[in-house]
CSV table of N, CA, C and O in Angstrom, one decimal:
chain,number,residue,atom,x,y,z
A,18,MET,N,11.3,-2.4,11.1
A,18,MET,CA,11.5,-2.6,9.8
A,18,MET,C,10.9,-1.5,8.8
A,18,MET,O,9.7,-1.4,8.9
A,19,GLU,N,11.8,-0.9,8.0
A,19,GLU,CA,11.1,-0.1,6.9
A,19,GLU,C,10.7,-0.7,5.9
A,19,GLU,O,11.3,-1.7,5.2
A,20,ILE,N,9.5,-0.6,5.4
A,20,ILE,CA,8.9,-1.4,4.3
A,20,ILE,C,8.9,-0.5,3.1
A,20,ILE,O,8.6,0.7,3.1
A,21,SER,N,9.4,-1.1,2.0
A,21,SER,CA,9.7,-0.2,0.8
A,21,SER,C,9.4,-1.1,-0.4
A,21,SER,O,9.8,-2.3,-0.6
A,22,PHE,N,8.6,-0.4,-1.3
A,22,PHE,CA,8.1,-1.0,-2.6
A,22,PHE,C,8.4,-0.3,-3.8
A,22,PHE,O,8.3,0.9,-3.7
A,23,THR,N,8.7,-1.1,-4.9
A,23,THR,CA,8.6,-0.4,-6.2
A,23,THR,C,7.1,-0.2,-6.6
A,23,THR,O,6.2,-0.7,-5.9
A,24,GLU,N,6.8,0.6,-7.5
A,24,GLU,CA,5.5,0.7,-8.0
A,24,GLU,C,4.8,-0.6,-8.4
A,24,GLU,O,3.8,-1.1,-8.1
A,25,ARG,N,5.6,-1.5,-9.1
A,25,ARG,CA,5.1,-2.8,-9.7
A,25,ARG,C,4.8,-3.7,-8.3
A,25,ARG,O,3.9,-4.3,-8.2
A,26,GLU,N,5.9,-3.6,-7.5
A,26,GLU,CA,5.5,-4.5,-6.2
A,26,GLU,C,4.4,-4.1,-5.5
A,26,GLU,O,3.5,-4.9,-4.9
A,27,LEU,N,4.1,-2.7,-5.4
A,27,LEU,CA,2.9,-2.3,-4.7
A,27,LEU,C,1.5,-2.6,-5.3
A,27,LEU,O,0.8,-3.1,-4.8
A,28,ASP,N,1.7,-2.8,-6.8
A,28,ASP,CA,0.5,-3.2,-7.4
A,28,ASP,C,0.3,-4.7,-7.1
A,28,ASP,O,-1.0,-4.9,-6.9
A,29,VAL,N,1.3,-5.4,-7.0
A,29,VAL,CA,1.3,-6.9,-6.8
A,29,VAL,C,0.6,-7.1,-5.4
A,29,VAL,O,-0.2,-8.0,-5.1
A,30,MET,N,1.2,-6.3,-4.5
A,30,MET,CA,0.8,-6.5,-3.0
A,30,MET,C,-0.6,-6.0,-2.9
A,30,MET,O,-1.2,-6.6,-2.1
A,31,GLY,N,-1.1,-5.0,-3.7
A,31,GLY,CA,-2.4,-4.6,-3.5
A,31,GLY,C,-3.5,-5.8,-3.9
A,31,GLY,O,-4.4,-5.9,-3.1
A,32,VAL,N,-3.0,-6.5,-4.9
A,32,VAL,CA,-3.7,-7.6,-5.3
A,32,VAL,C,-3.8,-8.7,-4.1
A,32,VAL,O,-4.8,-9.2,-3.7
A,33,LEU,N,-2.7,-8.9,-3.7
A,33,LEU,CA,-2.7,-9.9,-2.4
A,33,LEU,C,-3.3,-9.4,-1.3
A,33,LEU,O,-4.0,-10.2,-0.7
A,34,TRP,N,-3.3,-8.1,-0.9
A,34,TRP,CA,-3.9,-7.7,0.2
A,34,TRP,C,-5.6,-7.8,-0.1
A,34,TRP,O,-6.3,-8.1,0.9
A,35,ASP,N,-5.9,-7.3,-1.1
A,35,ASP,CA,-7.4,-7.4,-1.6
A,35,ASP,C,-7.9,-8.7,-1.6
A,35,ASP,O,-9.1,-9.1,-1.1
A,36,ARG,N,-7.1,-9.8,-2.0
A,36,ARG,CA,-7.8,-11.1,-2.0
A,36,ARG,C,-7.3,-12.1,-0.9
A,36,ARG,O,-7.7,-13.2,-0.9
A,37,GLY,N,-6.2,-11.7,-0.2
A,37,GLY,CA,-5.7,-12.4,1.0
A,37,GLY,C,-4.7,-13.4,0.4
A,37,GLY,O,-4.1,-14.1,1.2
A,38,GLY,N,-4.3,-13.6,-1.0
A,38,GLY,CA,-3.4,-14.3,-1.6
A,38,GLY,C,-3.7,-14.6,-3.0
A,38,GLY,O,-4.9,-14.3,-3.4
A,39,GLY,N,-2.8,-15.3,-3.6
A,39,GLY,CA,-3.2,-15.9,-5.0
A,39,GLY,C,-2.1,-16.5,-5.6
A,39,GLY,O,-0.9,-16.4,-5.2
A,40,THR,N,-2.2,-17.2,-6.7
A,40,THR,CA,-1.2,-17.8,-7.6
A,40,THR,C,-0.8,-16.8,-8.4
A,40,THR,O,-1.4,-15.6,-8.6
A,41,VAL,N,0.4,-17.1,-9.1
A,41,VAL,CA,0.8,-16.2,-10.1
A,41,VAL,C,-0.1,-15.7,-11.2
A,41,VAL,O,-0.4,-14.5,-11.4
A,42,ALA,N,-0.8,-16.8,-11.7
A,42,ALA,CA,-2.0,-16.4,-12.6
A,42,ALA,C,-3.1,-15.7,-12.2
A,42,ALA,O,-3.5,-14.7,-12.9
A,43,GLU,N,-3.3,-16.0,-10.9
A,43,GLU,CA,-4.6,-15.2,-10.3
A,43,GLU,C,-4.1,-13.6,-10.2
A,43,GLU,O,-4.9,-12.8,-10.3
A,44,VAL,N,-3.0,-13.4,-9.6
A,44,VAL,CA,-2.3,-12.0,-9.5
A,44,VAL,C,-2.4,-11.4,-10.8
A,44,VAL,O,-2.7,-10.2,-10.9
A,45,ARG,N,-1.7,-12.0,-11.7
A,45,ARG,CA,-1.6,-11.6,-13.1
A,45,ARG,C,-2.8,-11.0,-13.7
A,45,ARG,O,-2.9,-10.0,-14.3
A,46,GLU,N,-3.9,-11.8,-13.6
A,46,GLU,CA,-5.2,-11.4,-14.2
A,46,GLU,C,-5.8,-10.3,-13.6
A,46,GLU,O,-6.7,-9.7,-14.2
A,47,ARG,N,-5.4,-9.8,-12.3
A,47,ARG,CA,-6.2,-8.8,-11.5
A,47,ARG,C,-5.2,-7.5,-11.6
A,47,ARG,O,-5.7,-6.6,-11.2
A,48,LEU,N,-4.1,-7.6,-12.2
A,48,LEU,CA,-3.3,-6.3,-12.5
A,48,LEU,C,-3.8,-5.6,-13.5
A,48,LEU,O,-4.3,-6.1,-14.7
A,49,ALA,N,-3.7,-4.2,-13.4
A,49,ALA,CA,-4.1,-3.3,-14.5
A,49,ALA,C,-3.3,-3.5,-15.7
A,49,ALA,O,-3.7,-3.5,-16.9
A,50,ASP,N,-2.0,-3.6,-15.6
A,50,ASP,CA,-1.0,-3.7,-16.5
A,50,ASP,C,-1.0,-5.2,-17.1
A,50,ASP,O,-1.1,-6.2,-16.3
A,51,ASP,N,-0.9,-5.3,-18.3
A,51,ASP,CA,-0.8,-6.8,-19.0
A,51,ASP,C,0.6,-7.3,-18.9
A,51,ASP,O,1.4,-6.9,-19.9
A,52,LEU,N,1.1,-7.9,-17.7
A,52,LEU,CA,2.4,-8.3,-17.6
A,52,LEU,C,2.6,-9.8,-17.9
A,52,LEU,O,1.6,-10.5,-17.8
A,53,ALA,N,3.8,-10.1,-18.3
A,53,ALA,CA,4.0,-11.5,-18.5
A,53,ALA,C,3.9,-12.4,-17.3
A,53,ALA,O,4.3,-11.8,-16.2
A,54,TYR,N,3.7,-13.6,-17.4
A,54,TYR,CA,3.6,-14.5,-16.3
A,54,TYR,C,5.1,-14.4,-15.5
A,54,TYR,O,5.0,-14.4,-14.3
A,55,THR,N,6.0,-14.6,-16.4
A,55,THR,CA,7.3,-14.7,-15.7
A,55,THR,C,7.7,-13.3,-15.1
A,55,THR,O,8.3,-13.2,-13.9
A,56,THR,N,7.2,-12.0,-15.4
A,56,THR,CA,7.4,-10.9,-14.8
A,56,THR,C,6.7,-10.9,-13.3
A,56,THR,O,7.2,-10.4,-12.4
A,57,VAL,N,5.3,-11.4,-13.3
A,57,VAL,CA,4.7,-11.4,-12.1
A,57,VAL,C,5.3,-12.3,-11.2
A,57,VAL,O,5.5,-12.0,-10.0
A,58,LEU,N,5.9,-13.6,-11.6
A,58,LEU,CA,6.5,-14.4,-10.9
A,58,LEU,C,7.7,-13.8,-10.2
A,58,LEU,O,8.1,-13.9,-9.0
A,59,THR,N,8.5,-13.1,-11.1
A,59,THR,CA,9.8,-12.4,-10.6
A,59,THR,C,9.4,-11.5,-9.5
A,59,THR,O,10.1,-11.3,-8.4
A,60,VAL,N,8.4,-10.7,-9.6
A,60,VAL,CA,8.0,-9.7,-8.7
A,60,VAL,C,7.7,-10.4,-7.4
A,60,VAL,O,8.0,-10.1,-6.2
A,61,LEU,N,6.9,-11.5,-7.4
A,61,LEU,CA,6.5,-12.2,-6.3
A,61,LEU,C,7.9,-12.8,-5.6
A,61,LEU,O,7.8,-12.9,-4.4
A,62,ARG,N,8.6,-13.4,-6.3
A,62,ARG,CA,9.9,-13.8,-5.8
A,62,ARG,C,10.8,-12.7,-5.0
A,62,ARG,O,11.2,-13.1,-4.0
A,63,THR,N,10.8,-11.7,-5.7
A,63,THR,CA,11.5,-10.5,-5.0
A,63,THR,C,10.9,-10.1,-3.7
A,63,THR,O,11.4,-9.9,-2.8
A,64,LEU,N,9.5,-10.0,-3.8
A,64,LEU,CA,8.8,-9.9,-2.5
A,64,LEU,C,9.0,-10.7,-1.3
A,64,LEU,O,9.1,-10.4,-0.2
A,65,GLU,N,9.2,-12.0,-1.9
A,65,GLU,CA,9.4,-13.1,-0.9
A,65,GLU,C,10.7,-12.9,-0.3
A,65,GLU,O,10.9,-13.2,0.9
A,66,GLU,N,11.7,-12.6,-1.1
A,66,GLU,CA,13.0,-12.4,-0.6
A,66,GLU,C,13.1,-11.4,0.3
A,66,GLU,O,14.1,-11.3,1.2
A,67,LYS,N,12.5,-10.2,0.1
A,67,LYS,CA,12.4,-9.1,0.9
A,67,LYS,C,11.6,-9.3,2.3
A,67,LYS,O,11.7,-8.5,3.3
A,68,GLY,N,10.9,-10.5,2.4
A,68,GLY,CA,10.2,-11.0,3.5
A,68,GLY,C,8.7,-10.4,3.6
A,68,GLY,O,8.1,-10.5,4.6
A,69,TYR,N,8.2,-9.9,2.5
A,69,TYR,CA,6.8,-9.2,2.4
A,69,TYR,C,5.9,-10.3,2.1
A,69,TYR,O,4.7,-10.0,2.3
A,70,VAL,N,6.3,-11.3,1.4
A,70,VAL,CA,5.3,-12.2,1.0
A,70,VAL,C,5.7,-13.8,1.3
A,70,VAL,O,7.1,-14.0,1.3
A,71,GLY,N,4.9,-14.7,1.4
A,71,GLY,CA,5.3,-16.0,1.6
A,71,GLY,C,4.4,-16.8,0.7
A,71,GLY,O,3.5,-16.4,-0.1
A,72,HIS,N,4.7,-18.2,0.6
A,72,HIS,CA,4.0,-19.1,-0.3
A,72,HIS,C,3.8,-20.4,0.4
A,72,HIS,O,4.5,-20.8,1.4
A,73,VAL,N,2.7,-21.1,-0.1
A,73,VAL,CA,2.5,-22.4,0.2
A,73,VAL,C,2.3,-23.2,-1.0
A,73,VAL,O,1.7,-22.7,-2.0
A,74,GLU,N,2.5,-24.4,-1.1
A,74,GLU,CA,2.4,-25.2,-2.3
A,74,GLU,C,1.0,-25.7,-2.4
A,74,GLU,O,0.5,-26.3,-1.5
A,75,LYS,N,0.2,-25.5,-3.5
A,75,LYS,CA,-1.0,-26.1,-3.6
A,75,LYS,C,-1.0,-26.8,-5.0
A,75,LYS,O,-1.2,-26.2,-6.2
A,76,GLY,N,-0.7,-28.1,-5.0
A,76,GLY,CA,-0.6,-28.9,-6.2
A,76,GLY,C,0.6,-28.6,-6.9
A,76,GLY,O,1.7,-28.5,-6.2
A,77,LYS,N,0.7,-28.2,-8.1
A,77,LYS,CA,1.8,-27.8,-8.9
A,77,LYS,C,2.0,-26.1,-8.9
A,77,LYS,O,3.2,-25.9,-9.3
A,78,ALA,N,1.1,-25.6,-8.2
A,78,ALA,CA,1.3,-24.1,-8.1
A,78,ALA,C,1.6,-23.7,-6.7
A,78,ALA,O,1.3,-24.3,-5.6
A,79,TYR,N,2.2,-22.6,-6.7
A,79,TYR,CA,2.5,-21.9,-5.2
A,79,TYR,C,1.3,-20.8,-5.2
A,79,TYR,O,1.0,-20.0,-6.0
A,80,ARG,N,1.0,-20.7,-3.9
A,80,ARG,CA,-0.1,-19.8,-3.5
A,80,ARG,C,0.6,-18.9,-2.5
A,80,ARG,O,1.1,-19.0,-1.5
A,81,TYR,N,0.7,-17.6,-3.2
A,81,TYR,CA,1.4,-16.5,-2.5
A,81,TYR,C,0.5,-15.7,-1.5
A,81,TYR,O,-0.7,-15.5,-1.7
A,82,HIS,N,0.9,-15.3,-0.3
A,82,HIS,CA,0.2,-14.4,0.5
A,82,HIS,C,1.0,-13.4,1.3
A,82,HIS,O,2.2,-13.6,1.4
A,83,PRO,N,0.4,-12.3,1.7
A,83,PRO,CA,1.1,-11.2,2.2
A,83,PRO,C,1.7,-11.5,3.6
A,83,PRO,O,0.7,-12.1,4.4
A,84,LEU,N,2.8,-11.0,4.0
A,84,LEU,CA,3.4,-11.3,5.4
A,84,LEU,C,3.3,-9.9,6.0
A,84,LEU,O,3.6,-10.0,7.3
A,85,VAL,N,3.1,-8.9,5.5
A,85,VAL,CA,3.0,-7.5,5.9
A,85,VAL,C,1.7,-7.1,5.8
A,85,VAL,O,1.1,-7.3,4.6
A,86,GLU,N,1.0,-6.3,6.7
A,86,GLU,CA,-0.3,-5.8,6.6
A,86,GLU,C,-0.2,-4.4,5.8
A,86,GLU,O,0.7,-3.8,5.7
A,87,ARG,N,-1.3,-4.5,5.3
A,87,ARG,CA,-1.5,-2.9,4.3
A,87,ARG,C,-1.2,-2.0,5.3
A,87,ARG,O,-0.5,-0.9,4.8
A,88,GLN,N,-1.7,-1.9,6.5
A,88,GLN,CA,-1.6,-0.7,7.4
A,88,GLN,C,-0.1,-0.4,7.5
A,88,GLN,O,0.4,0.7,7.8
A,89,ALA,N,0.6,-1.4,7.9
A,89,ALA,CA,2.0,-1.4,8.2
A,89,ALA,C,2.8,-0.7,7.1
A,89,ALA,O,3.7,0.1,7.1
A,90,ALA,N,2.6,-1.2,5.9
A,90,ALA,CA,3.2,-0.7,4.6
A,90,ALA,C,2.9,0.8,4.3
A,90,ALA,O,3.6,1.5,4.1
A,91,GLY,N,1.5,1.1,4.7
A,91,GLY,CA,1.0,2.4,4.4
A,91,GLY,C,1.8,3.4,5.4
A,91,GLY,O,2.2,4.5,5.1
A,92,THR,N,2.0,3.0,6.6
A,92,THR,CA,2.6,3.8,7.7
A,92,THR,C,4.0,4.1,7.1
A,92,THR,O,4.6,5.0,7.1
A,93,SER,N,4.7,3.0,6.8
A,93,SER,CA,6.0,3.1,6.3
A,93,SER,C,6.3,4.0,5.2
A,93,SER,O,7.2,4.8,5.1
A,94,VAL,N,5.3,3.8,4.1
A,94,VAL,CA,5.4,4.6,2.9
A,94,VAL,C,5.1,6.0,3.2
A,94,VAL,O,5.8,7.0,2.7
A,95,LEU,N,4.1,6.2,4.1
A,95,LEU,CA,3.7,7.6,4.4
A,95,LEU,C,5.0,8.4,5.1
A,95,LEU,O,5.3,9.5,4.8
A,96,LYS,N,5.7,7.6,6.1
A,96,LYS,CA,6.8,8.2,6.7
A,96,LYS,C,7.9,8.7,5.6
A,96,LYS,O,8.5,9.7,5.9
A,97,ARG,N,8.2,7.8,4.7
A,97,ARG,CA,9.1,8.1,3.7
A,97,ARG,C,8.5,9.2,2.9
A,97,ARG,O,9.6,10.1,2.6
A,98,MET,N,7.5,9.4,2.5
A,98,MET,CA,6.9,10.5,1.7
A,98,MET,C,6.8,11.6,2.4
A,98,MET,O,7.3,12.7,1.9
A,99,LEU,N,6.6,11.6,3.7
A,99,LEU,CA,6.6,12.8,4.6
A,99,LEU,C,7.9,13.3,4.7
A,99,LEU,O,8.2,14.6,4.5
A,100,HIS,N,8.9,12.5,4.9
A,100,HIS,CA,10.5,12.8,4.8
A,100,HIS,C,10.8,13.5,3.5
A,100,HIS,O,11.5,14.6,3.3
A,101,LYS,N,10.7,12.9,2.5
A,101,LYS,CA,11.3,13.1,1.0
A,101,LYS,C,10.5,14.4,0.5
A,101,LYS,O,11.2,15.1,-0.3
A,102,LEU,N,9.2,14.3,0.5
A,102,LEU,CA,8.3,15.2,-0.1
A,102,LEU,C,8.0,16.5,0.6
A,102,LEU,O,7.7,17.6,0.1
A,103,PHE,N,7.9,16.3,2.0
A,103,PHE,CA,7.2,17.4,2.7
A,103,PHE,C,8.2,17.8,3.9
A,103,PHE,O,7.7,18.4,5.0
A,104,LYS,N,9.6,17.6,3.8
A,104,LYS,CA,10.5,18.0,4.9
A,104,LYS,C,10.2,17.6,6.2
A,104,LYS,O,10.2,18.4,7.2
A,105,ASP,N,9.5,16.4,6.3
A,105,ASP,CA,9.2,15.9,7.7
A,105,ASP,C,8.1,16.8,8.5
A,105,ASP,O,7.9,16.8,9.5
A,106,SER,N,7.2,17.5,7.5
A,106,SER,CA,6.3,18.5,8.2
A,106,SER,C,4.9,17.8,7.7
A,106,SER,O,4.4,18.1,6.6
A,107,PRO,N,4.1,17.4,8.8
A,107,PRO,CA,2.8,16.9,8.6
A,107,PRO,C,1.8,18.0,8.1
A,107,PRO,O,1.0,17.8,7.4
A,108,GLU,N,2.2,19.3,8.6
A,108,GLU,CA,1.3,20.5,8.2
A,108,GLU,C,1.5,20.6,6.7
A,108,GLU,O,0.4,21.0,6.1
A,109,LEU,N,2.8,20.6,6.1
A,109,LEU,CA,2.7,20.5,4.6
A,109,LEU,C,1.9,19.6,4.0
A,109,LEU,O,1.4,19.9,3.0
A,110,LEU,N,2.0,18.4,4.6
A,110,LEU,CA,1.3,17.2,3.8
A,110,LEU,C,-0.1,17.6,4.0
A,110,LEU,O,-0.9,17.5,2.9
A,111,LEU,N,-0.7,17.9,5.2
A,111,LEU,CA,-2.1,18.4,5.2
A,111,LEU,C,-2.6,19.6,4.4
A,111,LEU,O,-3.6,19.6,3.8
A,112,THR,N,-1.7,20.6,4.3
A,112,THR,CA,-2.0,21.7,3.4
A,112,THR,C,-2.2,21.2,2.1
A,112,THR,O,-3.1,21.6,1.2
A,113,HIS,N,-1.2,20.4,1.6
A,113,HIS,CA,-1.3,19.8,0.2
A,113,HIS,C,-2.6,19.0,0.0
A,113,HIS,O,-3.2,19.2,-1.1
A,114,LEU,N,-3.0,18.2,1.0
A,114,LEU,CA,-4.2,17.5,0.9
A,114,LEU,C,-5.5,18.3,0.8
A,114,LEU,O,-6.2,18.3,-0.1
A,115,VAL,N,-5.5,19.2,1.7
A,115,VAL,CA,-6.9,20.3,1.6
A,115,VAL,C,-6.9,21.1,0.5
A,115,VAL,O,-8.1,21.6,0.3
A,116,SER,N,-5.8,21.5,0.0
A,116,SER,CA,-5.7,22.5,-1.1
A,116,SER,C,-6.1,21.8,-2.5
A,116,SER,O,-6.5,22.4,-3.4
A,117,ASP,N,-6.1,20.4,-2.3
A,117,ASP,CA,-6.5,19.7,-3.7
A,117,ASP,C,-8.0,20.0,-4.0
A,117,ASP,O,-8.8,19.6,-3.2
A,118,ARG,N,-8.2,20.5,-5.0
A,118,ARG,CA,-9.5,21.0,-5.6
A,118,ARG,C,-10.4,19.8,-5.8
A,118,ARG,O,-11.6,19.8,-6.0
A,119,GLY,N,-9.7,18.6,-6.0
A,119,GLY,CA,-10.6,17.4,-6.2
A,119,GLY,C,-11.4,16.8,-5.2
A,119,GLY,O,-12.1,15.9,-5.3
A,120,LEU,N,-11.1,17.2,-4.0
A,120,LEU,CA,-11.8,16.6,-2.8
A,120,LEU,C,-13.0,17.2,-2.6
A,120,LEU,O,-13.3,18.3,-2.9
A,121,SER,N,-14.0,16.4,-2.5
A,121,SER,CA,-15.4,16.7,-2.3
A,121,SER,C,-15.6,17.4,-0.8
A,121,SER,O,-14.8,17.2,0.1
A,122,ASP,N,-16.9,17.9,-0.6
A,122,ASP,CA,-17.1,18.6,0.6
A,122,ASP,C,-17.2,17.4,1.7
A,122,ASP,O,-16.9,17.6,2.8
A,123,ASP,N,-17.8,16.2,1.3
A,123,ASP,CA,-18.0,15.2,2.2
A,123,ASP,C,-16.6,14.7,2.6
A,123,ASP,O,-16.4,14.4,3.8
A,124,GLU,N,-15.5,14.7,1.7
A,124,GLU,CA,-14.3,14.0,2.1
A,124,GLU,C,-13.6,15.2,3.1
A,124,GLU,O,-13.0,14.8,4.1
A,125,LEU,N,-13.8,16.4,2.8
A,125,LEU,CA,-13.2,17.4,3.7
A,125,LEU,C,-13.8,17.3,5.1
A,125,LEU,O,-13.2,17.4,6.2
A,126,ARG,N,-15.2,17.2,5.2
A,126,ARG,CA,-15.9,16.9,6.4
A,126,ARG,C,-15.4,15.7,7.2
A,126,ARG,O,-15.2,15.8,8.2
A,127,ARG,N,-15.0,14.6,6.5
A,127,ARG,CA,-14.6,13.4,7.2
A,127,ARG,C,-13.3,13.7,7.6
A,127,ARG,O,-13.0,13.3,8.8
A,128,MET,N,-12.3,14.5,6.9
A,128,MET,CA,-11.0,14.7,7.4
A,128,MET,C,-11.1,15.6,8.7
A,128,MET,O,-10.3,15.5,9.7
A,129,ARG,N,-12.1,16.6,8.5
A,129,ARG,CA,-12.2,17.6,9.8
A,129,ARG,C,-12.7,16.7,11.0
A,129,ARG,O,-12.1,16.9,12.2
A,130,ARG,N,-13.5,15.8,10.8
A,130,ARG,CA,-14.0,14.9,11.8
A,130,ARG,C,-12.9,14.1,12.5
A,130,ARG,O,-12.9,14.0,13.6
A,131,LEU,N,-12.1,13.5,11.6
A,131,LEU,CA,-11.0,12.8,12.2
A,131,LEU,C,-10.1,13.6,13.0
A,131,LEU,O,-9.5,13.2,13.9
A,132,LEU,N,-9.7,14.9,12.4
A,132,LEU,CA,-8.9,15.7,13.1
A,132,LEU,C,-9.5,16.1,14.6
A,132,LEU,O,-8.9,16.1,15.6
A,133,ASP,N,-10.7,16.5,14.7
A,133,ASP,CA,-11.6,16.9,15.8
A,133,ASP,C,-11.5,15.6,16.8
A,133,ASP,O,-11.4,15.7,18.0
A,134,GLU,N,-11.8,14.4,16.2
A,134,GLU,CA,-11.6,13.2,17.2
A,134,GLU,C,-10.3,13.1,17.7
A,134,GLU,O,-10.0,12.7,18.9
A,135,ARG,N,-9.2,13.3,16.9
A,135,ARG,CA,-7.9,13.2,17.5
A,135,ARG,C,-7.6,14.2,18.4
A,135,ARG,O,-7.0,13.9,19.5
A,136,MET,N,-8.1,15.4,18.2
A,136,MET,CA,-7.8,16.4,19.3
A,136,MET,C,-8.6,16.1,20.5
A,136,MET,O,-8.1,16.3,21.6
A,137,GLY,N,-9.7,15.7,20.4
A,137,GLY,CA,-10.5,15.2,21.6
A,137,GLY,C,-9.9,14.0,22.4
A,137,GLY,O,-9.9,14.1,23.6
A,138,GLU,N,-9.2,13.1,21.8
A,138,GLU,CA,-8.4,12.3,22.4
A,138,GLU,C,-7.4,12.6,23.3
A,138,GLU,O,-7.0,12.2,24.3
A,139,GLU,N,-6.5,13.8,22.6
A,139,GLU,CA,-5.4,14.3,23.4
A,139,GLU,C,-5.8,15.2,24.5
A,139,GLU,O,-5.1,15.3,25.5
A,140,GLU,N,-7.0,15.8,24.4
A,140,GLU,CA,-7.4,16.7,25.6
A,140,GLU,C,-8.1,15.8,26.6
A,140,GLU,O,-8.2,16.3,27.9
A,141,GLY,N,-8.7,14.8,26.4
A,141,GLY,CA,-9.4,13.9,27.3
A,141,GLY,C,-8.5,13.1,27.9
A,141,GLY,O,-8.1,12.6,29.0
């Protein structure tokens, strides 16, 4: 299943992933944008219709929780981005990442270490 989010849906999912779940009010207060309660509720209902979020009743409120893992969503989003922005070329994506002058030497070293580990797995 390809997982796809709008920007606003991704913001809401980020809150749910970070907290493990929450009511509409709890999600709303943790969002960077000041959205109306009904807007957050609509986003959560849309995510539920898509099968990405579920809920349980807690008194008068619904408590929403993620049904997809952040990792699975990240993989799906990355594949889409790789296809649309980098012509299905991981090399172009990597080139774009490492040419970003905002990366620190430590971040670059960690990336190199990850690549070296991956290369070691394939050789061994």
